[in-house]
Tab-separated table of C-alpha atoms in Angstrom:
chain	number	residue	atom	x	y	z
A	1	MET	CA	4.977	349.326	72.550
A	2	SER	CA	2.796	350.678	69.746
A	3	LYS	CA	-0.938	350.043	69.748
A	4	PHE	CA	-1.957	346.933	67.808
A	5	THR	CA	-4.335	347.907	65.007
A	6	ASP	CA	-5.756	345.374	62.565
A	7	SER	CA	-8.613	347.409	61.069
A	8	ILE	CA	-8.570	351.044	60.039
A	9	ASN	CA	-10.275	353.470	57.660
A	10	ILE	CA	-8.202	355.955	55.682
A	11	ARG	CA	-8.843	358.494	52.932
A	12	ILE	CA	-6.596	358.658	49.899
A	13	GLU	CA	-6.390	361.526	47.437
A	14	ALA	CA	-4.515	361.139	44.180
A	15	GLY	CA	-2.848	364.255	42.818
A	16	ASN	CA	-4.726	366.724	40.643
A	17	GLY	CA	-3.532	367.314	37.112
A	18	GLY	CA	-1.634	370.549	36.536
A	19	SER	CA	-3.212	373.334	34.497
A	20	GLY	CA	-2.115	374.009	30.963
A	21	ALA	CA	-0.375	377.315	30.324
A	22	VAL	CA	-1.533	380.255	28.211
A	23	SER	CA	1.595	381.747	26.718
A	24	PHE	CA	2.781	383.371	23.466
A	25	CYS	CA	6.241	383.412	22.065
A	26	ARG	CA	7.814	386.840	22.697
A	27	GLU	CA	11.364	386.666	21.413
A	28	LYS	CA	13.486	389.289	19.743
A	29	TYR	CA	12.403	389.844	16.178
A	30	ILE	CA	9.235	387.807	16.870
A	31	PRO	CA	6.992	390.376	18.589
A	32	ARG	CA	3.812	388.509	17.738
A	33	GLY	CA	4.830	384.860	18.010
A	34	GLY	CA	2.353	382.032	18.197
A	35	PRO	CA	1.012	380.227	21.260
A	36	ASP	CA	3.593	378.197	23.183
A	37	GLY	CA	1.804	377.234	26.413
A	38	GLY	CA	2.783	373.742	27.583
A	39	ASP	CA	0.563	371.031	29.058
A	40	GLY	CA	0.186	370.469	32.790
A	41	GLY	CA	1.699	367.376	34.419
A	42	ALA	CA	-0.324	364.382	35.561
A	43	GLY	CA	-1.215	364.057	39.238
A	44	GLY	CA	0.531	361.393	41.296
A	45	ASP	CA	-1.122	357.991	41.731
A	46	VAL	CA	-1.735	356.370	45.138
A	47	TYR	CA	-0.765	352.741	45.799
A	48	ILE	CA	-1.229	350.412	48.762
A	49	GLU	CA	1.794	348.106	49.121
A	50	ALA	CA	2.497	345.166	51.432
A	51	ASP	CA	5.728	345.544	53.389
A	52	PRO	CA	6.994	342.684	55.624
A	53	SER	CA	8.632	345.177	57.990
A	54	TYR	CA	5.139	346.089	59.251
A	55	HIS	CA	3.275	343.642	61.490
A	56	ASN	CA	-0.014	345.514	61.910
A	57	LEU	CA	-1.642	348.780	60.827
A	58	SER	CA	-0.851	350.926	63.874
A	59	HIS	CA	1.516	353.182	61.891
A	60	LEU	CA	-1.535	354.477	59.983
A	61	PHE	CA	-3.401	355.401	63.154
A	62	ASN	CA	-2.450	359.087	63.392
A	63	ASP	CA	-2.501	360.155	59.734
A	64	ARG	CA	-5.829	359.218	58.176
A	65	ILE	CA	-5.566	361.237	54.920
A	66	TYR	CA	-2.896	360.375	52.359
A	67	ARG	CA	-2.364	362.723	49.415
A	68	ALA	CA	-0.172	362.267	46.371
A	69	GLU	CA	1.552	365.241	44.789
A	70	ASN	CA	-0.334	367.385	42.295
A	71	GLY	CA	0.905	367.716	38.737
A	72	HIS	CA	2.807	370.924	38.039
A	73	PRO	CA	1.337	373.535	35.676
A	74	GLY	CA	2.582	373.952	32.145
A	75	MET	CA	4.874	376.805	31.165
A	76	GLY	CA	5.742	378.905	28.192
A	77	ARG	CA	8.097	377.794	25.431
A	78	ASN	CA	6.082	374.578	25.209
A	79	LYS	CA	7.423	373.303	28.512
A	80	HIS	CA	5.172	370.680	30.050
A	81	GLY	CA	4.658	370.606	33.803
A	82	ARG	CA	6.296	367.845	35.826
A	83	ASP	CA	4.155	364.873	36.839
A	84	GLY	CA	3.290	364.626	40.529
A	85	LYS	CA	5.143	362.022	42.564
A	86	PRO	CA	3.142	358.873	43.338
A	87	LEU	CA	2.381	358.006	46.959
A	88	ILE	CA	2.876	354.503	48.335
A	89	VAL	CA	1.069	353.620	51.556
A	90	LYS	CA	2.748	350.645	53.273
A	91	VAL	CA	0.710	347.988	55.075
A	92	SER	CA	1.354	344.620	56.693
A	93	PRO	CA	1.148	341.550	54.417
A	94	GLY	CA	-2.269	339.963	54.806
A	95	THR	CA	-4.163	343.253	54.481
A	96	GLU	CA	-7.424	343.366	52.560
A	97	VAL	CA	-8.275	346.632	50.796
A	98	VAL	CA	-11.949	347.549	50.371
A	99	ASP	CA	-13.625	350.681	49.030
A	100	ASP	CA	-15.411	351.974	52.119
A	101	ASP	CA	-18.187	353.733	50.193
A	102	THR	CA	-19.131	351.053	47.649
A	103	GLY	CA	-17.950	347.899	49.438
A	104	GLU	CA	-15.909	346.945	46.379
A	105	PHE	CA	-13.118	344.496	47.193
A	106	LEU	CA	-9.936	345.919	45.704
A	107	SER	CA	-7.146	343.574	46.725
A	108	ASP	CA	-5.775	341.078	49.208
A	109	LEU	CA	-2.094	341.886	49.667
A	110	LEU	CA	-0.469	338.651	50.784
A	111	MET	CA	3.146	338.948	49.642
A	112	GLY	CA	5.806	341.527	50.383
A	113	GLU	CA	6.081	344.329	47.791
A	114	GLU	CA	2.720	343.336	46.284
A	115	ARG	CA	0.822	346.530	45.526
A	116	VAL	CA	-2.510	347.771	44.202
A	117	LEU	CA	-3.406	351.077	42.547
A	118	VAL	CA	-6.167	352.653	44.646
A	119	GLY	CA	-6.155	356.243	43.361
A	120	LYS	CA	-5.461	357.400	39.819
A	121	GLY	CA	-3.904	360.813	39.418
A	122	GLY	CA	-5.702	363.413	37.302
A	123	VAL	CA	-4.642	364.142	33.730
A	124	GLY	CA	-2.854	367.429	33.123
A	125	GLY	CA	-4.659	370.145	31.172
A	126	ARG	CA	-3.662	371.120	27.638
A	127	GLY	CA	-1.754	374.355	27.089
A	128	ASN	CA	-2.935	376.887	24.524
A	129	ALA	CA	-0.371	375.628	21.992
A	130	PHE	CA	-2.493	372.484	21.648
A	131	PHE	CA	-5.518	374.488	20.494
A	132	LYS	CA	-3.802	376.354	17.657
A	133	SER	CA	-5.502	375.695	14.336
A	134	SER	CA	-5.855	377.241	10.887
A	135	THR	CA	-8.910	379.089	12.057
A	136	ASN	CA	-7.600	380.037	15.481
A	137	GLN	CA	-3.974	381.116	15.282
A	138	ALA	CA	-3.799	382.667	18.750
A	139	PRO	CA	-5.986	380.796	21.285
A	140	LYS	CA	-6.044	382.583	24.619
A	141	TYR	CA	-7.287	379.693	26.699
A	142	SER	CA	-6.037	376.405	28.105
A	143	GLN	CA	-7.451	373.475	30.045
A	144	PRO	CA	-7.416	373.076	33.813
A	145	GLY	CA	-6.078	369.811	35.160
A	146	ILE	CA	-8.490	366.998	35.998
A	147	PRO	CA	-8.881	366.249	39.740
A	148	GLY	CA	-7.296	363.063	41.037
A	149	GLN	CA	-9.337	360.155	42.340
A	150	LYS	CA	-10.429	360.415	45.959
A	151	ARG	CA	-11.865	357.565	47.989
A	152	CYS	CA	-12.196	356.194	51.490
A	153	LEU	CA	-10.673	352.790	52.099
A	154	SER	CA	-11.188	350.138	54.718
A	155	LEU	CA	-7.993	348.215	55.527
A	156	ASN	CA	-8.436	344.918	57.362
A	157	LEU	CA	-5.492	342.794	58.424
A	158	LYS	CA	-5.808	339.022	58.644
A	159	LEU	CA	-2.656	337.515	60.088
A	160	ILE	CA	-0.836	335.046	57.877
A	161	ALA	CA	0.009	332.005	60.014
A	162	ASP	CA	0.208	328.265	59.474
A	163	VAL	CA	-1.443	327.234	62.737
A	164	GLY	CA	-4.066	329.001	64.857
A	165	LEU	CA	-4.498	328.428	68.597
A	166	VAL	CA	-8.177	328.688	69.538
A	167	GLY	CA	-9.522	328.440	73.065
A	168	LEU	CA	-11.491	330.106	75.804
A	169	PRO	CA	-9.748	332.728	77.956
A	170	ASN	CA	-7.023	331.261	80.165
A	171	ALA	CA	-6.952	327.940	78.295
A	172	GLY	CA	-3.158	328.024	78.031
A	173	LYS	CA	-2.667	329.371	74.500
A	174	SER	CA	-0.006	331.934	75.365
A	175	THR	CA	1.898	329.472	77.551
A	176	LEU	CA	1.915	326.907	74.758
A	177	LEU	CA	3.061	329.497	72.231
A	178	SER	CA	5.965	330.493	74.446
A	179	ARG	CA	6.863	326.808	74.917
A	180	ILE	CA	7.161	325.803	71.266
A	181	THR	CA	8.271	329.131	69.751
A	182	LYS	CA	10.463	332.059	70.716
A	183	ALA	CA	7.443	334.324	71.214
A	184	LYS	CA	7.114	336.020	74.608
A	185	PRO	CA	3.404	336.804	75.073
A	186	LYS	CA	2.039	338.140	78.341
A	187	ILE	CA	1.008	335.226	80.560
A	188	ALA	CA	-1.111	335.336	83.730
A	189	ALA	CA	-3.799	333.266	85.431
A	190	TYR	CA	-6.765	335.466	84.581
A	191	PRO	CA	-8.997	335.834	81.510
A	192	PHE	CA	-8.081	338.111	78.598
A	193	THR	CA	-4.405	338.354	79.443
A	194	THR	CA	-3.880	338.271	75.676
A	195	LEU	CA	-5.433	341.401	74.202
A	196	ILE	CA	-3.768	341.179	70.799
A	197	PRO	CA	-2.912	338.259	68.500
A	198	ASN	CA	0.613	336.967	69.025
A	199	LEU	CA	2.728	335.287	66.372
A	200	GLY	CA	5.474	332.789	67.065
A	201	VAL	CA	7.845	330.864	64.813
A	202	HIS	CA	8.777	327.222	65.396
A	203	GLU	CA	11.981	326.185	63.651
A	204	ARG	CA	12.385	322.537	62.709
A	205	VAL	CA	15.654	320.617	62.907
A	206	ASP	CA	16.120	320.910	59.136
A	207	GLY	CA	15.934	324.715	59.314
A	208	THR	CA	12.421	325.038	57.913
A	209	PHE	CA	9.791	326.675	60.075
A	210	TYR	CA	6.101	327.361	60.542
A	211	THR	CA	4.241	330.201	62.224
A	212	ILE	CA	1.665	329.915	65.002
A	213	ALA	CA	-0.933	332.542	65.904
A	214	ASP	CA	-2.275	332.849	69.439
A	215	ILE	CA	-5.786	334.222	68.981
A	216	PRO	CA	-7.197	336.150	71.963
A	217	GLY	CA	-9.785	334.251	73.998
A	218	ILE	CA	-13.128	333.540	72.376
A	219	ILE	CA	-16.271	333.525	74.488
A	220	GLU	CA	-19.879	332.670	73.767
A	221	GLY	CA	-21.292	335.264	71.391
A	222	ALA	CA	-17.885	336.239	70.003
A	223	HIS	CA	-19.245	336.290	66.440
A	224	ARG	CA	-21.688	339.000	67.566
A	225	GLY	CA	-18.934	341.114	69.099
A	226	HIS	CA	-19.002	339.828	72.675
A	227	GLY	CA	-15.666	339.805	74.491
A	228	LEU	CA	-12.666	340.099	72.199
A	229	GLY	CA	-13.740	337.482	69.697
A	230	LEU	CA	-15.175	339.502	66.827
A	231	SER	CA	-12.042	341.638	66.608
A	232	PHE	CA	-9.806	338.629	66.128
A	233	LEU	CA	-11.886	335.845	64.576
A	234	ARG	CA	-10.738	337.109	61.178
A	235	HIS	CA	-7.173	336.093	62.006
A	236	ILE	CA	-8.160	332.413	61.956
A	237	GLU	CA	-9.338	332.577	58.349
A	238	ARG	CA	-5.892	332.268	56.777
A	239	VAL	CA	-4.439	329.486	58.957
A	240	LYS	CA	-3.865	326.060	57.448
A	241	ALA	CA	-4.673	324.146	60.638
A	242	ILE	CA	-6.374	324.782	63.983
A	243	LEU	CA	-5.506	323.606	67.478
A	244	PHE	CA	-8.445	323.744	69.894
A	245	LEU	CA	-7.148	324.207	73.445
A	246	ILE	CA	-9.424	322.896	76.190
A	247	ASP	CA	-8.533	323.399	79.845
A	248	SER	CA	-8.512	319.927	81.477
A	249	THR	CA	-9.273	321.463	84.886
A	250	GLU	CA	-12.680	322.673	83.646
A	251	SER	CA	-15.710	320.623	84.688
A	252	ASN	CA	-17.330	320.404	81.247
A	253	PRO	CA	-14.698	320.262	78.479
A	254	ALA	CA	-17.209	318.926	75.940
A	255	PHE	CA	-19.366	322.046	76.295
A	256	ASN	CA	-16.315	324.290	75.888
A	257	LEU	CA	-15.260	322.501	72.717
A	258	GLN	CA	-18.724	322.740	71.185
A	259	LEU	CA	-18.891	326.430	72.107
A	260	LEU	CA	-15.627	327.098	70.267
A	261	LYS	CA	-16.711	325.149	67.214
A	262	SER	CA	-20.091	326.880	67.193
A	263	GLU	CA	-18.530	330.348	67.306
A	264	LEU	CA	-16.156	329.513	64.456
A	265	LYS	CA	-18.918	327.966	62.366
A	266	THR	CA	-21.231	330.933	62.882
A	267	TYR	CA	-18.488	333.348	61.882
A	268	ASN	CA	-17.371	331.294	58.864
A	269	GLU	CA	-18.474	327.680	58.476
A	270	GLU	CA	-15.458	326.917	56.250
A	271	LEU	CA	-13.196	327.238	59.287
A	272	LEU	CA	-14.321	323.819	60.517
A	273	LEU	CA	-13.211	322.264	57.220
A	274	LYS	CA	-9.584	322.974	58.104
A	275	PRO	CA	-7.458	320.173	59.630
A	276	TYR	CA	-7.567	320.381	63.424
A	277	ARG	CA	-6.601	318.682	66.673
A	278	ILE	CA	-7.899	319.013	70.214
A	279	LEU	CA	-5.422	319.710	72.995
A	280	LEU	CA	-6.343	319.057	76.622
A	281	THR	CA	-4.101	321.495	78.443
A	282	LYS	CA	-2.773	321.735	82.020
A	283	VAL	CA	-2.826	317.952	82.484
A	284	ASP	CA	-0.219	318.329	85.230
A	285	LEU	CA	-3.072	319.655	87.391
A	286	VAL	CA	-5.448	316.667	87.059
A	287	ASP	CA	-5.051	312.985	87.933
A	288	ARG	CA	-4.982	310.307	85.260
A	289	LYS	CA	-8.411	308.898	86.121
A	290	ASP	CA	-10.106	312.313	85.847
A	291	LEU	CA	-8.255	313.012	82.619
A	292	LYS	CA	-9.476	309.754	81.076
A	293	LYS	CA	-13.044	310.626	82.071
A	294	LYS	CA	-12.848	314.034	80.420
A	295	ILE	CA	-11.381	312.588	77.231
A	296	ASP	CA	-14.329	310.183	77.087
A	297	LEU	CA	-16.740	313.098	77.577
A	298	LEU	CA	-15.241	314.922	74.623
A	299	GLY	CA	-16.214	312.050	72.331
A	300	GLU	CA	-13.478	312.849	69.804
A	301	ARG	CA	-10.587	310.810	68.446
A	302	ASP	CA	-8.158	313.609	67.644
A	303	ILE	CA	-7.128	314.485	71.197
A	304	LEU	CA	-3.720	315.091	72.707
A	305	SER	CA	-3.218	315.848	76.397
A	306	ILE	CA	-0.366	318.272	77.072
A	307	SER	CA	1.289	320.323	79.748
A	308	SER	CA	3.192	323.380	78.602
A	309	VAL	CA	4.690	323.667	82.092
A	310	THR	CA	6.151	320.147	82.370
A	311	GLY	CA	6.600	319.572	78.629
A	312	CYS	CA	4.286	316.552	78.593
A	313	ASN	CA	3.625	315.520	74.959
A	314	ILE	CA	5.031	318.785	73.577
A	315	GLN	CA	7.417	316.949	71.251
A	316	ARG	CA	4.528	314.789	70.080
A	317	LEU	CA	2.538	317.958	69.430
A	318	THR	CA	5.199	319.372	67.121
A	319	ASP	CA	5.103	316.106	65.156
A	320	ILE	CA	1.320	316.347	64.908
A	321	ILE	CA	1.532	319.925	63.646
A	322	ASP	CA	3.783	318.704	60.827
A	323	ILE	CA	1.166	316.074	59.985
A	324	LEU	CA	-1.628	318.651	60.009
A	325	LEU	CA	0.270	320.982	57.715
A	326	LEU	CA	0.789	318.111	55.295
A	327	ASN	CA	-2.963	317.442	55.656
A	328	LYS	CA	-2.406	313.778	56.449
A	329	ASP	CA	-4.808	311.700	58.542
A	330	ASP	CA	-3.260	310.609	61.825
A	331	SER	CA	-6.162	310.417	64.252
A	332	ILE	CA	-4.970	309.821	67.804
A	333	VAL	CA	-5.933	309.880	71.437
A	334	ILE	CA	-2.906	310.300	73.700
A	335	PHE	CA	-3.039	310.998	77.433
C-alpha cells in the first residue's frame, strides 16, 4: 500500500523560450541574401489538474521538481522553433494550491479535470529576420528566449466527503464506517489504529449515495499538533455534517464531547456551525441504567446510542444522516 500523503511541497519550472536564429539566405544565385533567422518557440506551461483516479498526493512524493519542455530554437529559412510541450501535474480532487514563497492562494481544485495554470512558459526570442530594417539590412543578432516561470508550491489535500466521523482514539469510528459502508479500515482495540483518513460510500436504496470520512483520533491539543489531530483536522472542513462519536464505556462522556468541540472550534470555529449529531457508541457493553445516566450527563438533545457490533440503531442512523444532509431539524434522544 502506498504512503498516504495529504500535504506536500513541489517545485515547478515552466519551459524556457527558445532562442531566435541568426541566419542569412544562401541559395544559388543569391550569394548575399537577406536575414532569414526564425523566432524561437515558446516554453511549455505547467498546470495542476484534479484527477479522480488519485485519492491522495503520495504519487508526488518521490519527484519534487516538475519541468515543462523548453521551446525549440529558431532556424534558418524563417523557420520558427516548435513550442515546448505543456506539463500537467495530476492531483486528487480537493487539493488546494498555494504559492509557497508568497502565500498566495492559487486555486482549490474540487472537480475532476479542473485545472489551474501555475507556471507560464517563456516567450521565444526573435530571429534576426525580425530586426531587418531600411537602415539595417543585415542584422547579425537575435534575441535569447525568456526564462519560464519557476515557483515552489504547497499542495494541501482536504478530503471531499459528505459526513465526517469525529471522536477520540478508539471511539468506534472505523467500526462504524465498516458497518454502514463497504470500506475496510484497520480495526483494533487500541488508540491510533487509524493512521490515515478513510473514506467509505453508503449507497441508498434508490441508488444515490453519500461519502463518509473517518478522521483519525483527535486528542486534547490536536489543533497545536499533538497526536494525529493537526494533520487531519483539515479533512473535516469540507464535510456537510459531523457525527461526534463518544464511547459509552468512558466514565466522563460530557468531558470528551466538550474536548472534541473545543478542538474543532479552536482549529476553525465555523466547523461547529455545521449540522451534527452525537453518537454514543458501544452501547452493547453498558447496561440501560448506566446509559441513561450518561445521556443525562451529556446535556444534549441530539443523541443517538448505537452499537456497530450488534447493529443497534444503525438503520436509524442512516435515516438521520439523510436528515442532516438535507439540513432539516430532527432533534432526538434515542437509547
